[in-house]
Every structure is written in C-alpha cells, then in structure tokens.
C-alpha cells in the first residue's frame, strides 16, 4: 500500500502525527477545568511539597495495588474470577509464548496488516496477566516463574509501541522500530503499567527467586517510557501543538501508575504528576459541558474512562488533596455511555465504535464513580451488566483494571439492576439525539440521530445519519468499526466502505459523498430538549415537539443556496408523541432544493433478514421487526436492495454474515421524501 506520510501527519485521525513545519509547540502551563478547581495545587512546587516527605512505599500503598504479601486482601478476592483466571493460566503452561516477529511488525508498511502483530502482543500481555493473578492467588512457584517469563518476553520485545503508531518509518523509513528512540504510544503505556503492577504484586517473591528481574523492569521503563515522557514535547497526544483524544488520559494514567510503583524519588514523581495533570487539563478543556464523547461509547472506556481512573489515582496519591468529583464536566462525561444505551448489549455507535458491548468492559469503573458522585442512575447502569456467578473482570482489560475489580468488594457483591435508559437525550455539542417512549424501558422503537461535523475524532462521514432500534436491538444501523489496517488512519481512510456517507443512513444529493474536514458540517435548525438540559433531566420527559431538524447541505460539496433538510419525528402509530408511552412510529422527512437536477439517493443500512412486502421493506432480527416505507411527493418509492456480504471478523461479530443497503432513487432539483419506520408486533 502506498502511504502518504505528509497527509497522514496533517490528518486529525492520524495516529503517529508529528508537528508540521512551522508548528509552534506550546508547553506553557495550561489553565483548564482542573486548574479552575485546584489552582496551583496541581503544579510541581505544590505537589513536591505535598509528596516530598511521603515514603515511596506509602505512595505505592495509595495506588490500591496489593502485594502478594497482603494475604488478607487476596483471600477476599472474587473466587469465581480467580478460578476462571487459574483455569486459563493452566492451559497456557507448557505452550510457547506468542511470537511478535519482525516480519509481522513490518507488514504494516509492506501490506497494511496491523492486526496480526497486535494480536501476538495482546496474547503475550493477557498470558502475563493470568500468570500474575494465579501467582498472587496461590503463591505457587510455577506461576511466579510463568509470570517472570512473561516479563522477560516483554522486556526483550524490540518496542512496546505498535507498528501503526511507531514513528520510525515516518522519521527514518524503517519497517522495524528504532530501538535508539522508543516511541511512547498506547500500548507502551499499557505494558509499562502492566509490568509495574506485576512488580508491585510479585516483587517480594521475585526478590527471592528471580534477582535482577525487577531491575530489568525499571531499566526498560526508564528508557522506553519515563525518559521519553519527560523529554519529548512533540508527542502529539500531550496536547502541546494539536487537539487530543483518548490517547491522552489513557497514556497519562498508565505512565503515572508505573511511576508511582517503580520510582523511589518522590520529587521526580511530583514532577511527572505535574506534567501529567497539565496535559490532562488540555483533554478536559476539549470535553464539552454536556459530557459528549465524539468518538462514541466504545472509545469512552479507553478515553474518558481512563481519565476517571487517573483522577482516582491522583486523589489517592494526594490523600484527597486533589479531588475532581466536583468538576462539572467530569460528572457529565461519566453519564455519557449510560445516555447512549439502547438496551441489553446495544449502544448508539458513532465513528470507529462498535454497536454492541464486547463483554470485557471494566464495569467496576462506572459503578465506583457513580457512587463517588452520588448518581444512582450511573450505578444502576453499571449493575445492569453485573451477572452473579460470572467473573467481575477478565484479562483482556489489562492487569491494572483486573486487579481493581478483584479487590473491590462492593463490585463483587453488587446485584443486577434495571438500566435507566433515559427517555430523551440531546447532546448539542455533537448534535446527537436519542429518543425513546419511556425512561427505563427498551419497549418499542428508539431513535438515535446525528449531525455534527466531518472533523471528529475517529470520524466517519455520518452527518444526518440515524439508527432505529426495536426492543433495544438496532435494525437500521451504523456499520461501525471494521478491523484496523494501515489504510484506516491514512489519507485513504474514506476509501473504506464503512466510513463513507453512502454506507450510512444518509442522503446523497446529486449522488455525492459527504466532504471531509471541519468545513463540512450539519446545521441544527431546530432541536428537541433532553438530558443533560436541567429543564428535562428530572422531569417526566419531553412533552413538547420532539423533532430534530438538520440542514445537511453543508455536509456536501454543494454550492451556496442549495438546501437539504432532514427532520426526525417520533410518536405512536397515529403520529402523536405523548410522553411515557412506547414509540411505535418514526418518520424521517427529507426536503431538498438544489441548483440542478441529478441522481439524488437516500440510503438506509439494515441488519437482519430483509424482505419486500406491501410496498415496503420488512427487517427482522432477534424476534424484532420493523417495516420501512417511503413516499416521494405522495407517490410510493421502492428501494433497490444491495447486499454486503461481510468478511471482516469484527463486523461479522456484530452483525452476522451480511448487511443490506436500501437505496431510494429520488431524482430532481426539488422534492420531498418521507420515510416511515413502524414497529411490527
């Protein structure tokens, strides 16, 4: 695959961006929401004064990671989870550790494949995590040795950065990592935190049977993580020269946890903490007041969720001196995924997000934070995912998250609850509407509609698109994220079908694709009310007109004066929309006026069995059914049906073997198209 490195570097969705020529790298102290709450208490001088006299072991105790010598803690760890982990670890014994070969690393540049190498590294990490937990639970030497082997395997790995993130190819043309200049990316942060937690837990036993191992961990952490973090201001995710995204809190939290667990110099820890908080403040400053995450729920867990973990650690390290619970945007951001819940495992997905939870989310995190801020709805939403008799977490989420869940007695003992499922949500910052008939019930239809811009993080060309779920199950869908390749974050990103507006539930004026970048956006003509608007937050719901009207002409390369209006309405079968009753009917009305006649089309993407019937199309999946009909200027319009046979494992895992696109041809310079979606019993 031909790579346009210059275009990659300038793209908002670029993974390994470097400052373009002439860019100012601004490292001056930043003043954002955290500074507004904490002031100079978050700066290095104050942190040094607060932490300088605290013994290193006391700081490590504040991390909440218990060493193997705390038998009282490990004896109380969730036995179901421990048994599941031990069983999987037993299957690992005697097998060779996965090979993360140079030829696999080089494939990213050679043929675009990144998943094979990433899978090998992930398998190494998960095996090490299982070994550490098995050792902590049993104190058996075989697990202590297995964990030590895993540490050596990772320390011998040429780089902790993924090939898709490593900058050696961009800087020097290498297809292998540059071991003289390690790059600090997401996985480097994950690995250093994993090794630090392993060291914290098993260190006393490794001192006895593996002298030198702990020193190796500290050497690799210094060279690969701590020194680059302290010295490289050009790392884009620090926020010194461009916008940040989920990388920021994810890496910062892991670096800080590793520093606390591995370093003995309190002054240096204070310096690293001050740098991390200054950078994190830039992330919080980009979060909108309504708490929306433009990357969607799937990235919330490894973005905003990582922010919450980092803030929790900061509060513990400072013995409560720096507490973010009262920072308004923190609480609203915590509520975001709860507000995007459609029912069961299904969520409103945007950008590179999955429509269904993957079963490995760290539910202990929102459960804990719901309690910290006193939001019973967030706690109930997390409890809705708790399954008695099932593990509290697993190895796929990483060792730090697994340990936190294991030692959280409240999460272990939590009982299931009904999810809140808010009745109406309007997040104006990203122009996302979620609407159902009654709070707390997935019965009937739910609508999620989106405006926004085509310059969002992990952007898809999805302006004006929408999702319709029946009984919580999406039937008109957003395809979501396919398997990442070299193309995904390159100048050829929008050659990927799942990211094109033509494969979203959006119009195509004159047959056009939507444009790319901040110049292409939707305009809200009229919006409904909904959470987090305090006027409706605690009320009975939306009593007024619940419609959303968007002007979409700005999403396309159309001349000034052209217009494409799309209006969404929800209600009962008779068209009325009283609050508190299930929605049985959704109407999407398109009205256009263009400078010329052309091959206009309106697309819908369906998941499930699709069949023509009664002048419309029926879509069915998981015992839920809807009928879609469309009328153009009072005349019925029948769609063309195009089947997409899926071969991407991530998409197949969500949707099954195929998706179907409904294509409505509506030529003409002006016109209207009314699409009606009705629930079938």
XYZ file of C-alpha atoms in Angstrom:
681
model
C 0.000 0.000 0.000
C 1.286 3.440 -0.899
C 1.434 5.674 2.151
C 1.101 9.446 2.002
C 3.009 10.271 5.171
C 2.593 14.019 4.813
C -1.168 13.692 4.545
C -1.198 11.282 7.475
C 0.668 13.763 9.660
C -1.840 16.524 8.978
C -4.939 14.390 9.494
C -6.981 14.690 12.677
C -7.319 10.922 12.715
C -3.590 10.310 12.248
C -2.115 8.011 14.865
C 1.558 8.982 14.671
C 1.329 12.670 13.845
C 4.409 14.859 14.134
C 4.391 18.661 14.129
C 4.245 20.029 10.563
C 6.970 22.560 9.675
C 6.349 25.891 11.347
C 4.095 24.478 14.059
C 4.527 26.088 17.476
C 4.920 23.536 20.270
C 3.433 25.357 23.257
C 4.429 23.895 26.620
C 3.499 26.828 28.847
C 1.391 25.927 31.865
C -2.210 25.387 30.816
C -5.269 26.582 32.682
C -8.307 24.412 32.099
C -11.067 22.841 34.210
C -8.615 21.159 36.582
C -6.714 24.369 37.199
C -10.021 26.152 37.784
C -10.788 23.622 40.513
C -7.322 23.125 42.005
C -5.242 26.153 41.081
C -1.531 25.980 41.850
C -2.058 22.875 43.976
C -1.661 20.865 40.742
C 1.713 22.433 39.887
C 5.075 20.848 40.581
C 6.075 23.007 43.544
C 2.901 22.274 45.473
C 2.966 18.589 44.572
C 6.589 18.336 45.665
C 5.653 19.900 48.983
C 2.712 17.510 49.365
C 4.509 14.330 48.322
C 8.153 15.040 49.105
C 8.053 13.687 52.631
C 5.788 10.728 51.861
C 7.778 7.470 51.876
C 7.730 5.718 48.471
C 6.119 2.623 49.969
C 3.298 4.765 51.323
C 2.674 6.173 47.850
C 2.612 2.664 46.465
C 0.072 1.680 49.094
C -2.104 4.586 47.991
C -2.175 3.127 44.475
C -4.539 0.435 45.711
C -2.485 -2.417 44.211
C -1.946 -5.060 46.933
C 1.320 -7.052 47.016
C 1.274 -10.817 47.300
C 2.133 -10.459 50.982
C -1.325 -8.969 51.669
C -2.906 -12.386 52.083
C -5.934 -10.819 53.757
C -6.736 -8.938 50.547
C -6.068 -11.774 48.124
C -8.056 -14.179 50.279
C -11.097 -11.935 49.812
C -10.672 -11.519 46.041
C -13.589 -12.779 43.989
C -13.205 -16.586 43.898
C -15.162 -17.045 40.658
C -12.849 -14.713 38.798
C -9.753 -16.278 40.338
C -10.854 -19.749 39.314
C -11.573 -18.642 35.741
C -8.150 -16.988 35.555
C -6.370 -20.006 37.052
C -8.068 -22.340 34.618
C -6.984 -20.253 31.630
C -3.467 -19.915 33.049
C -3.263 -23.687 33.428
C -3.976 -24.040 29.711
C -1.117 -21.618 28.992
C 1.522 -23.666 30.793
C 3.915 -25.515 28.537
C 2.921 -23.625 25.423
C 5.425 -21.360 23.685
C 4.861 -17.662 24.207
C 3.359 -15.974 21.130
C 5.902 -14.721 18.598
C 5.846 -10.996 17.838
C 8.154 -11.396 14.869
C 9.876 -8.646 12.948
C 8.175 -9.831 9.764
C 4.802 -9.300 11.438
C 5.814 -5.800 12.552
C 6.965 -4.976 9.008
C 3.631 -5.990 7.486
C 2.113 -2.657 8.487
C 4.322 -0.905 5.943
C 4.512 -3.749 3.447
C 0.883 -4.797 3.049
C -1.113 -2.770 5.570
C -1.788 -5.582 8.040
C -1.505 -4.468 11.643
C -3.861 -6.904 13.349
C -1.561 -9.951 13.278
C 1.313 -8.319 15.167
C -1.083 -6.552 17.528
C -2.787 -9.864 18.268
C 0.509 -11.515 19.181
C 1.447 -8.714 21.584
C -2.019 -8.758 23.138
C -1.808 -12.516 23.684
C 1.549 -12.052 25.433
C 0.059 -9.418 27.710
C -3.018 -11.430 28.583
C -0.952 -14.522 29.354
C 1.259 -12.497 31.692
C -1.811 -11.041 33.388
C -3.231 -14.509 34.009
C 0.077 -15.722 35.426
C 0.378 -12.780 37.832
C -3.131 -13.296 39.190
C -2.631 -17.057 39.510
C 0.600 -16.428 41.415
C -0.998 -13.876 43.715
C -3.900 -16.177 44.476
C -1.911 -19.361 45.089
C 1.682 -18.280 45.868
C 2.785 -21.301 43.814
C 6.279 -21.079 42.344
C 5.174 -22.316 38.927
C 3.026 -19.212 38.477
C 5.727 -16.936 39.860
C 8.079 -18.405 37.244
C 5.488 -18.178 34.474
C 4.951 -14.505 35.276
C 8.701 -13.885 35.291
C 8.962 -15.484 31.857
C 6.253 -13.138 30.613
C 8.106 -10.136 31.969
C 11.294 -11.179 30.186
C 9.378 -11.763 26.945
C 8.025 -8.214 27.025
C 11.345 -6.717 28.083
C 13.053 -8.485 25.160
C 10.447 -7.149 22.721
C 12.181 -4.573 20.488
C 9.471 -1.991 21.052
C 6.379 -1.607 23.163
C 4.808 0.625 20.535
C 2.579 -0.807 17.819
C 3.734 -0.555 14.187
C 0.737 1.624 13.376
C 1.895 4.143 15.996
C 5.674 3.881 15.961
C 7.316 6.846 14.231
C 10.476 5.083 12.987
C 9.069 4.666 9.478
C 7.985 8.291 9.244
C 11.316 9.590 10.582
C 13.804 7.166 9.071
C 11.989 4.939 6.603
C 12.386 1.866 8.837
C 9.995 -1.075 8.636
C 11.211 -2.079 12.110
C 11.245 0.022 15.284
C 14.140 2.340 16.078
C 15.384 0.951 19.391
C 17.514 4.058 19.953
C 14.430 6.306 20.028
C 11.477 4.457 21.599
C 8.032 5.843 20.823
C 5.563 6.191 23.681
C 2.136 5.117 22.453
C -0.964 3.499 23.934
C 0.478 0.015 24.192
C 3.815 1.194 25.566
C 1.781 2.804 28.336
C -0.229 -0.371 28.828
C 2.873 -2.551 29.027
C 4.770 -0.332 31.458
C 1.740 -0.204 33.761
C 1.311 -3.966 33.483
C 4.945 -4.599 34.376
C 4.758 -2.118 37.239
C 1.658 -3.764 38.696
C 3.232 -7.196 38.267
C 6.321 -5.907 40.083
C 4.193 -4.467 42.869
C 2.315 -7.734 43.359
C 5.077 -10.313 42.897
C 8.151 -8.255 43.753
C 8.670 -9.833 47.186
C 8.735 -13.307 45.621
C 10.883 -12.268 42.662
C 13.448 -10.842 45.094
C 13.805 -14.387 46.435
C 13.802 -16.430 43.229
C 14.461 -14.001 40.361
C 17.115 -11.494 41.482
C 17.757 -8.967 38.725
C 14.280 -9.185 37.201
C 12.926 -6.129 38.966
C 15.973 -4.116 37.953
C 15.330 -5.097 34.334
C 11.759 -3.825 34.576
C 12.959 -0.487 35.909
C 15.611 -0.143 33.216
C 13.163 -0.770 30.390
C 10.567 1.529 31.944
C 13.128 4.311 32.196
C 14.381 4.022 28.622
C 11.089 3.322 26.885
C 8.648 5.409 28.926
C 9.813 7.770 31.660
C 12.590 9.492 29.712
C 10.516 9.971 26.524
C 7.605 11.249 28.604
C 9.783 13.818 30.352
C 11.808 14.949 27.343
C 9.659 14.734 24.206
C 7.312 17.693 23.809
C 6.489 16.693 20.224
C 4.329 13.737 21.271
C 1.031 14.866 19.780
C -1.170 13.341 22.474
C 0.333 15.656 25.122
C -1.684 18.480 23.567
C 1.181 20.935 23.096
C 0.533 21.518 19.399
C -2.724 19.850 18.328
C -6.019 18.548 19.652
C -6.002 15.484 21.849
C -8.246 12.453 22.067
C -8.487 9.239 24.069
C -4.731 8.672 23.822
C -4.144 11.474 26.311
C -5.705 10.119 29.522
C -5.006 6.521 28.535
C -1.244 7.012 28.313
C -1.005 9.537 31.138
C -2.782 7.264 33.596
C -0.570 4.303 32.819
C 2.635 6.341 32.963
C 1.705 7.823 36.327
C 0.724 4.463 37.813
C 4.022 2.967 36.658
C 5.983 5.900 38.056
C 4.410 5.562 41.484
C 5.049 1.816 41.580
C 8.581 1.795 40.140
C 10.266 5.054 41.198
C 11.662 5.848 44.640
C 12.248 9.564 44.045
C 9.229 11.471 45.388
C 10.449 14.674 43.767
C 10.516 13.048 40.364
C 7.084 11.532 40.913
C 5.800 15.028 41.733
C 7.367 16.354 38.530
C 5.831 13.595 36.427
C 2.471 14.095 38.117
C 2.529 17.837 37.424
C 3.342 17.209 33.760
C 0.569 14.626 33.507
C -2.024 16.908 35.101
C -1.091 19.852 32.898
C -1.538 17.628 29.846
C -4.744 16.056 31.162
C -6.191 19.524 31.719
C -5.937 20.055 27.955
C -8.042 16.933 27.441
C -10.671 18.116 29.913
C -10.731 21.522 28.242
C -11.763 19.837 24.991
C -14.612 17.928 26.633
C -17.945 19.695 26.072
C -20.060 20.733 29.021
C -22.714 18.149 28.142
C -20.169 15.333 28.515
C -20.420 14.027 24.957
C -17.557 11.993 23.510
C -17.366 12.397 19.734
C -15.510 9.078 19.494
C -18.548 7.298 20.941
C -19.179 4.801 23.707
C -16.620 2.240 22.521
C -13.848 4.802 22.963
C -15.305 6.167 26.201
C -13.919 3.158 28.063
C -10.391 3.863 26.904
C -10.636 7.640 26.911
C -12.940 9.280 29.427
C -12.881 6.078 31.460
C -9.100 6.275 31.633
C -9.448 9.892 32.729
C -11.613 8.758 35.646
C -9.038 6.142 36.658
C -6.263 8.718 36.528
C -8.252 11.212 38.591
C -8.993 8.473 41.114
C -5.271 7.744 41.392
C -4.462 11.447 41.803
C -6.956 11.751 44.649
C -5.421 8.741 46.379
C -1.823 9.886 45.904
C -2.591 13.328 47.303
C -4.585 11.816 50.168
C -7.721 13.613 48.994
C -5.986 16.918 48.351
C -6.882 16.929 44.648
C -10.432 15.680 44.136
C -12.171 16.016 40.750
C -15.634 14.896 41.807
C -16.889 18.471 41.834
C -15.576 19.327 38.346
C -18.859 19.551 36.358
C -17.569 18.142 33.078
C -16.254 15.055 34.869
C -19.721 14.090 36.116
C -21.389 14.747 32.762
C -18.752 12.741 30.920
C -19.324 9.848 33.319
C -23.010 9.838 32.306
C -22.377 9.755 28.557
C -22.410 5.972 27.891
C -25.463 5.493 30.112
C -27.258 8.037 27.929
C -26.271 6.167 24.745
C -27.646 2.812 25.924
C -30.273 1.268 23.631
C -30.850 -1.869 25.702
C -29.040 -5.073 26.586
C -25.608 -5.041 24.964
C -26.607 -2.495 22.290
C -25.485 1.139 22.191
C -25.670 4.143 19.917
C -22.431 3.913 17.960
C -20.686 6.674 16.056
C -17.250 6.979 14.445
C -14.981 3.951 14.985
C -17.300 2.475 17.576
C -18.982 -0.898 17.934
C -22.749 -1.085 18.239
C -22.580 -3.809 20.866
C -20.553 -4.045 24.034
C -17.821 -6.633 23.735
C -18.305 -8.227 27.135
C -14.931 -7.130 28.503
C -15.732 -3.608 29.680
C -14.457 -2.637 33.164
C -17.897 -2.129 34.695
C -16.364 -1.706 38.126
C -15.201 1.738 36.969
C -18.596 3.425 36.375
C -20.025 1.502 39.326
C -17.418 3.056 41.596
C -17.681 6.540 40.098
C -21.461 6.519 40.190
C -21.110 6.048 43.923
C -18.420 8.720 44.210
C -20.613 11.418 42.655
C -23.863 10.082 44.108
C -25.531 9.277 40.775
C -27.757 6.257 41.318
C -28.585 6.015 37.616
C -24.941 5.506 36.643
C -24.571 2.905 39.367
C -27.721 1.120 38.177
C -26.482 1.188 34.580
C -23.239 -0.497 35.661
C -25.106 -3.008 37.808
C -27.246 -3.925 34.801
C -24.102 -5.538 33.381
C -23.293 -7.482 36.561
C -24.004 -11.181 36.300
C -23.998 -13.182 39.554
C -21.808 -16.229 39.198
C -19.753 -14.612 36.437
C -16.260 -13.075 36.813
C -16.013 -9.451 37.899
C -13.490 -8.782 35.095
C -11.107 -10.649 32.809
C -7.557 -10.461 31.481
C -8.450 -8.674 28.249
C -8.921 -5.355 30.044
C -5.362 -5.338 31.338
C -3.767 -6.221 34.659
C -4.425 -2.915 36.497
C -8.148 -2.978 35.722
C -8.435 -6.644 36.612
C -6.772 -6.097 39.985
C -9.000 -3.120 40.785
C -12.115 -5.173 40.077
C -10.837 -8.174 42.025
C -10.243 -6.209 45.218
C -13.450 -4.136 45.035
C -15.761 -5.906 47.475
C -18.692 -3.652 46.638
C -18.492 -4.547 42.945
C -18.092 -8.239 43.748
C -21.249 -8.125 45.866
C -23.270 -5.889 43.519
C -26.601 -7.262 42.343
C -28.133 -6.679 38.899
C -30.367 -3.667 38.343
C -32.561 -2.373 35.551
C -30.769 0.125 33.290
C -32.042 3.738 33.409
C -32.471 4.129 29.611
C -33.196 7.894 29.626
C -36.267 8.935 27.671
C -34.726 11.838 25.786
C -31.121 12.918 25.330
C -29.905 15.881 23.310
C -26.160 16.483 23.248
C -25.833 19.738 21.392
C -22.040 19.719 21.303
C -22.032 16.751 18.919
C -25.624 17.151 17.710
C -26.737 13.702 18.852
C -30.350 12.889 19.731
C -31.524 9.725 21.483
C -35.274 9.338 21.910
C -37.499 6.559 23.205
C -41.040 6.484 24.523
C -40.489 5.934 28.231
C -37.497 6.040 30.535
C -36.312 2.703 31.819
C -37.887 0.642 29.046
C -36.498 -0.640 25.751
C -40.022 -1.476 24.564
C -40.978 -0.029 21.199
C -38.715 1.901 18.894
C -35.753 4.082 19.789
C -34.229 6.697 17.518
C -30.676 7.998 17.531
C -29.884 10.775 15.049
C -26.672 12.657 14.421
C -25.464 15.932 12.956
C -22.022 17.254 13.855
C -19.010 17.770 11.617
C -16.754 15.598 9.496
C -13.715 16.557 11.558
C -14.487 14.481 14.621
C -12.104 12.049 16.271
C -12.144 8.669 14.506
C -14.518 10.373 12.083
C -16.962 8.662 9.753
C -18.947 10.613 7.161
C -22.192 10.223 9.067
C -23.846 13.655 9.134
C -27.621 13.335 9.107
C -27.427 9.594 9.705
C -29.594 7.772 12.227
C -30.179 4.455 13.976
C -33.520 2.791 14.692
C -33.707 0.043 17.313
C -36.695 -2.154 18.155
C -36.749 -3.506 21.678
C -33.222 -2.158 22.036
C -31.914 -4.092 19.002
C -30.655 -1.897 16.115
C -32.262 -2.766 12.770
C -31.383 0.373 10.807
C -27.760 0.637 11.778
C -24.442 2.417 11.765
C -21.985 -0.165 10.430
C -19.248 0.888 12.845
C -15.595 -0.056 13.006
C -14.012 -2.691 10.769
C -10.623 -4.220 11.543
C -7.932 -1.550 11.555
C -5.312 -1.615 8.804
C -2.684 0.824 7.552
C -5.418 2.436 5.460
C -7.563 3.309 8.469
C -5.589 6.331 9.655
C -4.142 7.338 6.316
C -5.127 9.744 3.569
C -7.070 6.825 2.042
C -9.315 6.433 5.111
C -12.533 7.236 3.294
C -11.897 4.561 0.723
C -13.143 2.199 3.442
C -16.817 1.449 2.824
C -17.905 1.561 6.471
C -16.671 5.157 6.757
C -18.411 6.529 3.660
C -21.642 8.502 3.847
C -23.044 6.229 1.132
C -22.988 3.402 3.662
C -24.655 5.394 6.400
C -28.346 6.187 6.716
C -27.849 9.486 4.949
C -28.858 11.209 1.710
C -26.636 11.569 -1.348
C -27.612 14.822 -3.117
C -26.646 14.529 -6.791
C -25.084 11.189 -5.830
C -22.364 12.950 -3.812
C -20.327 11.668 -0.906
C -20.019 13.979 2.082
C -16.907 16.118 2.301
C -14.024 15.623 4.697
C -12.818 18.029 7.362
C -14.157 20.848 9.541
C -15.648 22.771 6.602
C -18.278 20.055 6.158
C -20.907 20.087 8.870
C -24.592 19.894 9.680
C -26.567 22.861 10.953
C -29.244 22.443 13.604
C -32.430 24.203 12.505
C -34.490 23.100 15.491
C -33.623 20.713 18.288
C -35.644 18.919 20.941
C -34.985 19.167 24.634
C -33.406 16.366 26.559
C -30.684 15.456 29.010
C -28.486 16.998 30.255
C -30.742 20.074 29.958
C -31.754 20.611 33.610
C -35.253 21.517 32.476
C -35.842 17.899 31.480
C -33.226 15.966 33.462
C -35.515 15.098 36.350
C -38.861 15.711 34.663
C -41.324 13.267 33.130
C -39.785 13.572 29.688
C -40.192 15.607 26.565
C -43.722 16.974 26.322
C -43.047 19.443 23.527
C -42.365 18.667 19.858
C -39.633 16.007 19.987
C -38.487 16.589 16.417
C -34.960 17.351 15.272
C -34.401 19.298 12.058
C -30.993 19.464 10.364
C -29.728 21.371 7.342
C -27.351 18.969 5.615
C -26.261 20.874 2.510
C -23.096 21.939 4.334
C -22.050 18.301 4.618
C -21.578 18.031 0.855
C -19.581 19.876 -1.816
C -22.660 21.823 -2.911
C -22.823 25.498 -3.897
C -24.254 28.166 -1.627
C -28.014 28.338 -1.916
C -28.573 24.588 -2.151
C -30.539 23.003 0.679
C -31.226 19.526 2.008
C -33.348 19.498 5.152
C -33.900 16.362 7.179
C -36.425 16.216 10.032
C -36.814 13.358 12.528
C -40.103 12.777 14.373
C -41.078 10.040 16.813
C -44.514 9.007 18.022
C -47.281 6.457 18.156
C -48.834 4.883 15.102
C -51.259 7.806 14.804
C -48.394 10.299 14.659
C -48.849 11.801 18.119
C -45.999 11.727 20.602
C -47.177 11.736 24.215
C -44.507 11.211 26.807
C -44.283 7.979 28.717
C -45.600 5.605 26.038
C -43.609 3.326 23.722
C -42.697 4.745 20.340
C -44.234 2.734 17.501
C -43.527 5.015 14.571
C -40.577 7.125 13.406
C -40.717 9.500 10.483
C -37.742 10.910 8.587
C -38.672 13.719 6.200
C -36.231 14.949 3.539
C -36.893 18.191 1.654
C -34.408 19.463 -0.928
C -33.800 22.336 -3.277
C -30.668 22.030 -5.427
C -29.061 24.090 -8.158
C -29.593 21.332 -10.692
C -31.419 18.062 -11.175
C -29.379 14.960 -10.549
C -29.216 11.386 -9.340
C -30.222 12.001 -5.725
C -30.361 8.961 -3.495
C -31.299 8.217 0.097
C -29.630 5.213 1.712
C -30.583 3.020 4.648
C -28.414 0.206 6.020
C -30.301 -2.729 7.532
C -29.071 -5.516 9.811
C -31.125 -8.700 9.813
C -33.406 -10.519 7.403
C -34.711 -8.134 4.735
C -37.792 -8.807 2.610
C -40.056 -6.754 0.358
C -43.682 -6.649 1.443
C -46.782 -4.467 0.997
C -44.971 -1.759 -0.910
C -42.269 -1.546 1.730
C -39.433 -3.492 3.274
C -39.518 -5.583 6.435
C -36.397 -6.019 8.548
C -36.226 -8.646 11.287
C -33.611 -9.790 13.782
C -33.717 -11.402 17.219
C -37.539 -11.542 17.199
C -37.878 -7.825 16.485
C -39.408 -6.488 13.257
C -39.917 -3.157 11.570
C -41.437 -2.067 8.274
C -39.920 0.745 6.219
C -41.983 2.612 3.634
C -41.110 5.725 1.649
C -43.221 8.271 -0.224
C -41.887 10.790 -2.759
C -44.294 13.694 -3.308
C -47.273 11.436 -2.402
C -46.063 8.526 -4.577
C -44.577 5.344 -3.045
C -40.899 4.720 -3.731
C -39.407 1.234 -3.738
C -35.739 0.858 -2.891
C -33.038 -1.072 -4.651
C -31.550 -3.696 -2.326
C -27.795 -4.226 -2.239
C -26.321 -6.980 -0.074
C -22.916 -6.551 1.543
C -21.502 -9.989 2.317
C -19.286 -9.294 5.291
C -15.829 -10.824 5.560
C -14.349 -8.595 8.245
C -14.304 -10.535 11.546
C -15.162 -7.504 13.668
C -18.199 -6.625 11.557
C -19.330 -10.248 11.338
C -19.062 -10.469 15.118
C -21.541 -7.609 15.477
C -23.937 -8.016 12.541
C -23.587 -11.574 11.314
C -22.823 -12.528 7.711
C -24.358 -9.609 5.837
C -25.845 -6.137 5.789
C -28.346 -4.813 3.261
C -28.433 -1.310 1.847
C -31.770 0.153 0.794
C -31.238 2.725 -1.937
C -34.064 5.127 -2.805
C -33.611 6.932 -6.129
C -35.207 10.385 -5.882
C -34.042 12.457 -8.871
C -34.998 16.071 -9.349
C -33.852 19.542 -8.438
C -36.532 19.801 -5.754
C -38.625 17.301 -3.889
C -39.607 15.585 -0.683
C -39.202 12.060 0.609
C -40.927 10.838 3.748
C -39.587 7.603 5.197
C -41.717 5.891 7.840
C -40.406 3.181 10.160
C -43.066 1.232 12.056
C -42.703 -1.478 14.645
C -44.414 -4.756 13.792
C -45.823 -6.961 16.516
